[in-house]
Amino acid sequence: MSGSTRRTVRHLSGNDHRPAGELIWKGKTFQRDTVVNNFAFGPTGLAGTTSQDGNGNTVIDYSPSGPGFLTDRISPNADGSYTGAVYVGGSQVGSFGLSR
């Protein structure tokens, strides 16, 4: 995965879109083994390192930026988009979608 992506923020159930979240979060930019979250305000955003989990999923670890309790897990979909989940302290707290 490389380049910038568009985003869709969803509630944990995946059915309830969150427009307020979409006003703040603008997607992710992937480069090699790193990712940066793009926000509508502030500097470049929250950066993390990426790895593969062995099941075809990309795991984003944000501990290099400070919040070691925060991770994302991104799974590819057949249509070329991605489904992501946000974890805080190992518990899933939200989900999102990504497309190019």
mmCIF file of N, CA and C in Angstrom:
data_model
loop_
_atom_site.group_PDB
_atom_site.id
_atom_site.type_symbol
_atom_site.label_atom_id
_atom_site.label_comp_id
_atom_site.label_asym_id
_atom_site.label_seq_id
_atom_site.Cartn_x
_atom_site.Cartn_y
_atom_site.Cartn_z
ATOM 1 N N MET A 1 0.852 -1.157 0.000
ATOM 2 C CA MET A 1 0.000 0.000 0.000
ATOM 3 C C MET A 1 0.904 1.228 0.000
ATOM 4 N N SER A 2 0.697 2.140 -0.920
ATOM 5 C CA SER A 2 1.463 3.376 -0.933
ATOM 6 C C SER A 2 0.613 4.479 -1.540
ATOM 7 N N GLY A 3 0.955 5.725 -1.236
ATOM 8 C CA GLY A 3 0.210 6.865 -1.738
ATOM 9 C C GLY A 3 -0.857 7.323 -0.766
ATOM 10 N N SER A 4 -1.635 8.305 -1.181
ATOM 11 C CA SER A 4 -2.685 8.865 -0.334
ATOM 12 C C SER A 4 -3.997 8.135 -0.551
ATOM 13 N N THR A 5 -4.842 8.166 0.460
ATOM 14 C CA THR A 5 -6.144 7.518 0.388
ATOM 15 C C THR A 5 -7.231 8.488 0.817
ATOM 16 N N ARG A 6 -8.441 8.257 0.342
ATOM 17 C CA ARG A 6 -9.615 8.971 0.834
ATOM 18 C C ARG A 6 -10.153 8.156 1.991
ATOM 19 N N ARG A 7 -11.043 8.732 2.751
ATOM 20 C CA ARG A 7 -11.511 8.056 3.954
ATOM 21 C C ARG A 7 -13.016 8.117 4.111
ATOM 22 N N THR A 8 -13.511 7.188 4.886
ATOM 23 C CA THR A 8 -14.876 7.192 5.376
ATOM 24 C C THR A 8 -14.801 6.758 6.831
ATOM 25 N N VAL A 9 -15.330 7.570 7.729
ATOM 26 C CA VAL A 9 -15.317 7.235 9.147
ATOM 27 C C VAL A 9 -16.630 6.557 9.485
ATOM 28 N N ARG A 10 -16.548 5.426 10.159
ATOM 29 C CA ARG A 10 -17.752 4.698 10.550
ATOM 30 C C ARG A 10 -17.725 4.411 12.029
ATOM 31 N N HIS A 11 -18.899 4.278 12.592
ATOM 32 C CA HIS A 11 -19.062 3.828 13.963
ATOM 33 C C HIS A 11 -18.634 2.370 14.026
ATOM 34 N N LEU A 12 -18.411 1.856 15.176
ATOM 35 C CA LEU A 12 -17.956 0.482 15.356
ATOM 36 C C LEU A 12 -18.819 -0.527 14.607
ATOM 37 N N SER A 13 -20.122 -0.285 14.517
ATOM 38 C CA SER A 13 -21.001 -1.225 13.827
ATOM 39 C C SER A 13 -20.752 -1.239 12.327
ATOM 40 N N GLY A 14 -20.154 -0.171 11.806
ATOM 41 C CA GLY A 14 -19.895 -0.085 10.381
ATOM 42 C C GLY A 14 -21.068 0.449 9.581
ATOM 43 N N ASN A 15 -22.179 0.713 10.226
ATOM 44 C CA ASN A 15 -23.374 1.156 9.509
ATOM 45 C C ASN A 15 -23.651 2.643 9.642
ATOM 46 N N ASP A 16 -23.081 3.276 10.633
ATOM 47 C CA ASP A 16 -23.402 4.655 10.957
ATOM 48 C C ASP A 16 -22.236 5.552 10.563
ATOM 49 N N HIS A 17 -22.355 6.312 9.488
ATOM 50 C CA HIS A 17 -21.280 7.199 9.064
ATOM 51 C C HIS A 17 -21.209 8.400 9.987
ATOM 52 N N ARG A 18 -20.003 8.866 10.239
ATOM 53 C CA ARG A 18 -19.765 9.972 11.155
ATOM 54 C C ARG A 18 -19.215 11.184 10.403
ATOM 55 N N PRO A 19 -20.081 12.077 9.918
ATOM 56 C CA PRO A 19 -19.590 13.224 9.150
ATOM 57 C C PRO A 19 -18.667 14.127 9.947
ATOM 58 N N ALA A 20 -18.857 14.260 11.247
ATOM 59 C CA ALA A 20 -17.968 15.110 12.048
ATOM 60 C C ALA A 20 -16.549 14.577 11.986
ATOM 61 N N GLY A 21 -16.385 13.273 12.063
ATOM 62 C CA GLY A 21 -15.064 12.665 11.955
ATOM 63 C C GLY A 21 -14.440 12.916 10.603
ATOM 64 N N GLU A 22 -15.250 12.910 9.556
ATOM 65 C CA GLU A 22 -14.745 13.154 8.214
ATOM 66 C C GLU A 22 -14.317 14.609 8.028
ATOM 67 N N LEU A 23 -14.865 15.523 8.816
ATOM 68 C CA LEU A 23 -14.433 16.918 8.741
ATOM 69 C C LEU A 23 -13.046 17.093 9.350
ATOM 70 N N ILE A 24 -12.699 16.260 10.303
ATOM 71 C CA ILE A 24 -11.413 16.366 10.996
ATOM 72 C C ILE A 24 -10.347 15.512 10.321
ATOM 73 N N TRP A 25 -10.663 14.249 10.046
ATOM 74 C CA TRP A 25 -9.695 13.295 9.500
ATOM 75 C C TRP A 25 -9.851 13.231 7.994
ATOM 76 N N LYS A 26 -8.754 13.400 7.264
ATOM 77 C CA LYS A 26 -8.797 13.474 5.809
ATOM 78 C C LYS A 26 -8.192 12.254 5.125
ATOM 79 N N GLY A 27 -7.771 11.255 5.864
ATOM 80 C CA GLY A 27 -7.225 10.042 5.271
ATOM 81 C C GLY A 27 -5.823 9.753 5.757
ATOM 82 N N LYS A 28 -5.130 8.884 5.037
ATOM 83 C CA LYS A 28 -3.785 8.463 5.401
ATOM 84 C C LYS A 28 -2.888 8.549 4.174
ATOM 85 N N THR A 29 -1.617 8.813 4.406
ATOM 86 C CA THR A 29 -0.612 8.776 3.348
ATOM 87 C C THR A 29 0.398 7.696 3.714
ATOM 88 N N PHE A 30 0.549 6.711 2.834
ATOM 89 C CA PHE A 30 1.438 5.575 3.070
ATOM 90 C C PHE A 30 2.713 5.754 2.252
ATOM 91 N N GLN A 31 3.844 5.472 2.876
ATOM 92 C CA GLN A 31 5.141 5.455 2.193
ATOM 93 C C GLN A 31 5.980 4.354 2.820
ATOM 94 N N ARG A 32 6.291 3.362 2.032
ATOM 95 C CA ARG A 32 7.083 2.207 2.483
ATOM 96 C C ARG A 32 6.540 1.643 3.782
ATOM 97 N N ASP A 33 7.288 1.755 4.876
ATOM 98 C CA ASP A 33 6.868 1.163 6.150
ATOM 99 C C ASP A 33 6.315 2.186 7.126
ATOM 100 N N THR A 34 5.864 3.331 6.626
ATOM 101 C CA THR A 34 5.313 4.354 7.502
ATOM 102 C C THR A 34 3.974 4.847 6.963
ATOM 103 N N VAL A 35 3.211 5.467 7.826
ATOM 104 C CA VAL A 35 1.928 6.062 7.452
ATOM 105 C C VAL A 35 1.740 7.336 8.263
ATOM 106 N N VAL A 36 1.107 8.334 7.643
ATOM 107 C CA VAL A 36 0.775 9.576 8.329
ATOM 108 C C VAL A 36 -0.716 9.810 8.163
ATOM 109 N N ASN A 37 -1.396 10.086 9.261
ATOM 110 C CA ASN A 37 -2.801 10.468 9.216
ATOM 111 C C ASN A 37 -2.877 11.928 8.820
ATOM 112 N N ASN A 38 -3.786 12.253 7.928
ATOM 113 C CA ASN A 38 -3.953 13.617 7.442
ATOM 114 C C ASN A 38 -5.177 14.238 8.105
ATOM 115 N N PHE A 39 -4.957 15.336 8.808
ATOM 116 C CA PHE A 39 -6.039 16.026 9.495
ATOM 117 C C PHE A 39 -6.294 17.379 8.848
ATOM 118 N N ALA A 40 -7.451 17.927 9.086
ATOM 119 C CA ALA A 40 -7.830 19.209 8.505
ATOM 120 C C ALA A 40 -7.129 20.371 9.205
ATOM 121 N N PHE A 41 -6.453 20.118 10.295
ATOM 122 C CA PHE A 41 -5.808 21.177 11.066
ATOM 123 C C PHE A 41 -4.443 20.694 11.533
ATOM 124 N N GLY A 42 -3.620 21.594 11.965
ATOM 125 C CA GLY A 42 -2.340 21.256 12.575
ATOM 126 C C GLY A 42 -1.287 20.795 11.593
ATOM 127 N N PRO A 43 -0.197 20.254 12.134
ATOM 128 C CA PRO A 43 0.902 19.790 11.289
ATOM 129 C C PRO A 43 0.534 18.528 10.519
ATOM 130 N N THR A 44 1.502 17.822 10.022
ATOM 131 C CA THR A 44 1.270 16.702 9.117
ATOM 132 C C THR A 44 0.361 15.625 9.673
ATOM 133 N N GLY A 45 0.281 15.476 10.972
ATOM 134 C CA GLY A 45 -0.614 14.477 11.537
ATOM 135 C C GLY A 45 0.115 13.385 12.278
ATOM 136 N N LEU A 46 -0.633 12.462 12.781
ATOM 137 C CA LEU A 46 -0.117 11.365 13.586
ATOM 138 C C LEU A 46 0.559 10.328 12.697
ATOM 139 N N ALA A 47 1.825 10.041 12.972
ATOM 140 C CA ALA A 47 2.591 9.090 12.158
ATOM 141 C C ALA A 47 2.717 7.751 12.875
ATOM 142 N N GLY A 48 2.843 6.695 12.101
ATOM 143 C CA GLY A 48 3.039 5.360 12.650
ATOM 144 C C GLY A 48 3.862 4.504 11.708
ATOM 145 N N THR A 49 4.264 3.358 12.193
ATOM 146 C CA THR A 49 4.991 2.395 11.377
ATOM 147 C C THR A 49 4.046 1.262 11.001
ATOM 148 N N THR A 50 4.285 0.655 9.846
ATOM 149 C CA THR A 50 3.416 -0.418 9.383
ATOM 150 C C THR A 50 4.144 -1.746 9.368
ATOM 151 N N SER A 51 3.376 -2.807 9.553
ATOM 152 C CA SER A 51 3.876 -4.177 9.427
ATOM 153 C C SER A 51 2.722 -5.043 8.946
ATOM 154 N N GLN A 52 3.028 -6.246 8.521
ATOM 155 C CA GLN A 52 2.006 -7.198 8.088
ATOM 156 C C GLN A 52 1.798 -8.220 9.193
ATOM 157 N N ASP A 53 0.563 -8.669 9.376
ATOM 158 C CA ASP A 53 0.268 -9.611 10.462
ATOM 159 C C ASP A 53 0.265 -11.074 10.030
ATOM 160 N N GLY A 54 0.555 -11.366 8.773
ATOM 161 C CA GLY A 54 0.565 -12.747 8.311
ATOM 162 C C GLY A 54 -0.756 -13.202 7.714
ATOM 163 N N ASN A 55 -1.806 -12.397 7.881
ATOM 164 C CA ASN A 55 -3.122 -12.706 7.316
ATOM 165 C C ASN A 55 -3.494 -11.740 6.202
ATOM 166 N N GLY A 56 -2.513 -10.995 5.691
ATOM 167 C CA GLY A 56 -2.786 -10.027 4.635
ATOM 168 C C GLY A 56 -3.235 -8.678 5.147
ATOM 169 N N ASN A 57 -3.201 -8.473 6.453
ATOM 170 C CA ASN A 57 -3.617 -7.216 7.054
ATOM 171 C C ASN A 57 -2.405 -6.342 7.345
ATOM 172 N N THR A 58 -2.585 -5.042 7.239
ATOM 173 C CA THR A 58 -1.558 -4.083 7.615
ATOM 174 C C THR A 58 -1.867 -3.589 9.014
ATOM 175 N N VAL A 59 -0.869 -3.637 9.888
ATOM 176 C CA VAL A 59 -1.007 -3.156 11.264
ATOM 177 C C VAL A 59 -0.207 -1.871 11.385
ATOM 178 N N ILE A 60 -0.843 -0.834 11.897
ATOM 179 C CA ILE A 60 -0.179 0.458 12.094
ATOM 180 C C ILE A 60 0.030 0.664 13.585
ATOM 181 N N ASP A 61 1.279 0.861 13.954
ATOM 182 C CA ASP A 61 1.678 1.083 15.345
ATOM 183 C C ASP A 61 2.031 2.557 15.508
ATOM 184 N N TYR A 62 1.311 3.260 16.374
ATOM 185 C CA TYR A 62 1.540 4.684 16.558
ATOM 186 C C TYR A 62 2.484 4.999 17.714
ATOM 187 N N SER A 63 3.079 3.982 18.347
ATOM 188 C CA SER A 63 3.954 4.244 19.497
ATOM 189 C C SER A 63 5.158 5.124 19.154
ATOM 190 N N PRO A 64 5.719 5.100 17.920
ATOM 191 C CA PRO A 64 6.825 6.026 17.632
ATOM 192 C C PRO A 64 6.426 7.506 17.753
ATOM 193 N N SER A 65 5.141 7.818 17.601
ATOM 194 C CA SER A 65 4.652 9.196 17.740
ATOM 195 C C SER A 65 4.232 9.520 19.164
ATOM 196 N N GLY A 66 4.243 8.522 20.029
ATOM 197 C CA GLY A 66 3.874 8.761 21.420
ATOM 198 C C GLY A 66 2.751 7.888 21.945
ATOM 199 N N PRO A 67 1.603 7.821 21.237
ATOM 200 C CA PRO A 67 0.481 7.054 21.804
ATOM 201 C C PRO A 67 0.636 5.541 21.576
ATOM 202 N N GLY A 68 1.419 4.894 22.442
ATOM 203 C CA GLY A 68 1.665 3.464 22.312
ATOM 204 C C GLY A 68 0.435 2.599 22.499
ATOM 205 N N PHE A 69 -0.647 3.177 22.987
ATOM 206 C CA PHE A 69 -1.900 2.453 23.208
ATOM 207 C C PHE A 69 -2.758 2.392 21.951
ATOM 208 N N LEU A 70 -2.369 3.085 20.868
ATOM 209 C CA LEU A 70 -3.204 3.229 19.677
ATOM 210 C C LEU A 70 -2.631 2.435 18.505
ATOM 211 N N THR A 71 -3.468 1.603 17.879
ATOM 212 C CA THR A 71 -3.093 0.882 16.662
ATOM 213 C C THR A 71 -4.283 0.844 15.708
ATOM 214 N N ASP A 72 -3.985 0.674 14.424
ATOM 215 C CA ASP A 72 -4.995 0.441 13.399
ATOM 216 C C ASP A 72 -4.680 -0.892 12.737
ATOM 217 N N ARG A 73 -5.700 -1.559 12.257
ATOM 218 C CA ARG A 73 -5.541 -2.775 11.466
ATOM 219 C C ARG A 73 -6.353 -2.583 10.198
ATOM 220 N N ILE A 74 -5.698 -2.719 9.030
ATOM 221 C CA ILE A 74 -6.333 -2.451 7.751
ATOM 222 C C ILE A 74 -6.345 -3.723 6.920
ATOM 223 N N SER A 75 -7.530 -4.080 6.410
ATOM 224 C CA SER A 75 -7.708 -5.289 5.598
ATOM 225 C C SER A 75 -8.128 -4.908 4.188
ATOM 226 N N PRO A 76 -7.522 -5.534 3.177
ATOM 227 C CA PRO A 76 -7.922 -5.241 1.798
ATOM 228 C C PRO A 76 -9.266 -5.874 1.454
ATOM 229 N N ASN A 77 -10.032 -5.205 0.605
ATOM 230 C CA ASN A 77 -11.305 -5.719 0.101
ATOM 231 C C ASN A 77 -11.142 -6.093 -1.371
ATOM 232 N N ALA A 78 -12.028 -6.916 -1.880
ATOM 233 C CA ALA A 78 -11.954 -7.388 -3.270
ATOM 234 C C ALA A 78 -12.035 -6.248 -4.281
ATOM 235 N N ASP A 79 -12.713 -5.149 -3.950
ATOM 236 C CA ASP A 79 -12.874 -4.037 -4.887
ATOM 237 C C ASP A 79 -11.699 -3.048 -4.880
ATOM 238 N N GLY A 80 -10.646 -3.352 -4.121
ATOM 239 C CA GLY A 80 -9.477 -2.482 -4.059
ATOM 240 C C GLY A 80 -9.522 -1.466 -2.934
ATOM 241 N N SER A 81 -10.628 -1.389 -2.223
ATOM 242 C CA SER A 81 -10.716 -0.506 -1.063
ATOM 243 C C SER A 81 -10.189 -1.270 0.163
ATOM 244 N N TYR A 82 -10.180 -0.591 1.295
ATOM 245 C CA TYR A 82 -9.684 -1.199 2.528
ATOM 246 C C TYR A 82 -10.662 -0.926 3.658
ATOM 247 N N THR A 83 -10.778 -1.862 4.581
ATOM 248 C CA THR A 83 -11.561 -1.690 5.789
ATOM 249 C C THR A 83 -10.591 -1.643 6.952
ATOM 250 N N GLY A 84 -10.738 -0.627 7.799
ATOM 251 C CA GLY A 84 -9.826 -0.467 8.921
ATOM 252 C C GLY A 84 -10.551 -0.484 10.249
ATOM 253 N N ALA A 85 -9.817 -0.867 11.271
ATOM 254 C CA ALA A 85 -10.330 -0.855 12.634
ATOM 255 C C ALA A 85 -9.336 -0.111 13.512
ATOM 256 N N VAL A 86 -9.841 0.662 14.454
ATOM 257 C CA VAL A 86 -9.038 1.430 15.399
ATOM 258 C C VAL A 86 -9.079 0.716 16.742
ATOM 259 N N TYR A 87 -7.897 0.527 17.342
ATOM 260 C CA TYR A 87 -7.791 -0.137 18.633
ATOM 261 C C TYR A 87 -7.118 0.792 19.640
ATOM 262 N N VAL A 88 -7.693 0.880 20.823
ATOM 263 C CA VAL A 88 -7.105 1.606 21.937
ATOM 264 C C VAL A 88 -6.913 0.602 23.057
ATOM 265 N N GLY A 89 -5.669 0.413 23.447
ATOM 266 C CA GLY A 89 -5.369 -0.547 24.509
ATOM 267 C C GLY A 89 -5.794 -1.960 24.158
ATOM 268 N N GLY A 90 -5.804 -2.300 22.886
ATOM 269 C CA GLY A 90 -6.173 -3.642 22.444
ATOM 270 C C GLY A 90 -7.658 -3.861 22.214
ATOM 271 N N SER A 91 -8.498 -2.872 22.518
ATOM 272 C CA SER A 91 -9.947 -2.989 22.312
ATOM 273 C C SER A 91 -10.363 -2.162 21.100
ATOM 274 N N GLN A 92 -11.170 -2.747 20.212
ATOM 275 C CA GLN A 92 -11.642 -2.016 19.048
ATOM 276 C C GLN A 92 -12.631 -0.953 19.466
ATOM 277 N N VAL A 93 -12.371 0.300 19.010
ATOM 278 C CA VAL A 93 -13.233 1.429 19.371
ATOM 279 C C VAL A 93 -13.878 2.114 18.172
ATOM 280 N N GLY A 94 -13.509 1.708 16.963
ATOM 281 C CA GLY A 94 -14.087 2.329 15.781
ATOM 282 C C GLY A 94 -13.611 1.644 14.524
ATOM 283 N N SER A 95 -14.143 2.111 13.403
ATOM 284 C CA SER A 95 -13.745 1.552 12.125
ATOM 285 C C SER A 95 -13.756 2.655 11.078
ATOM 286 N N PHE A 96 -13.134 2.375 9.940
ATOM 287 C CA PHE A 96 -13.066 3.346 8.867
ATOM 288 C C PHE A 96 -12.865 2.612 7.564
ATOM 289 N N GLY A 97 -13.083 3.306 6.477
ATOM 290 C CA GLY A 97 -12.836 2.765 5.157
ATOM 291 C C GLY A 97 -11.843 3.644 4.426
ATOM 292 N N LEU A 98 -11.060 3.036 3.550
ATOM 293 C CA LEU A 98 -10.089 3.772 2.750
ATOM 294 C C LEU A 98 -10.226 3.368 1.298
ATOM 295 N N SER A 99 -10.060 4.325 0.410
ATOM 296 C CA SER A 99 -10.002 4.037 -1.023
ATOM 297 C C SER A 99 -9.022 5.016 -1.644
ATOM 298 N N ARG A 100 -8.528 4.663 -2.795
ATOM 299 C CA ARG A 100 -7.544 5.543 -3.458
ATOM 300 C C ARG A 100 -8.245 6.635 -4.212
#
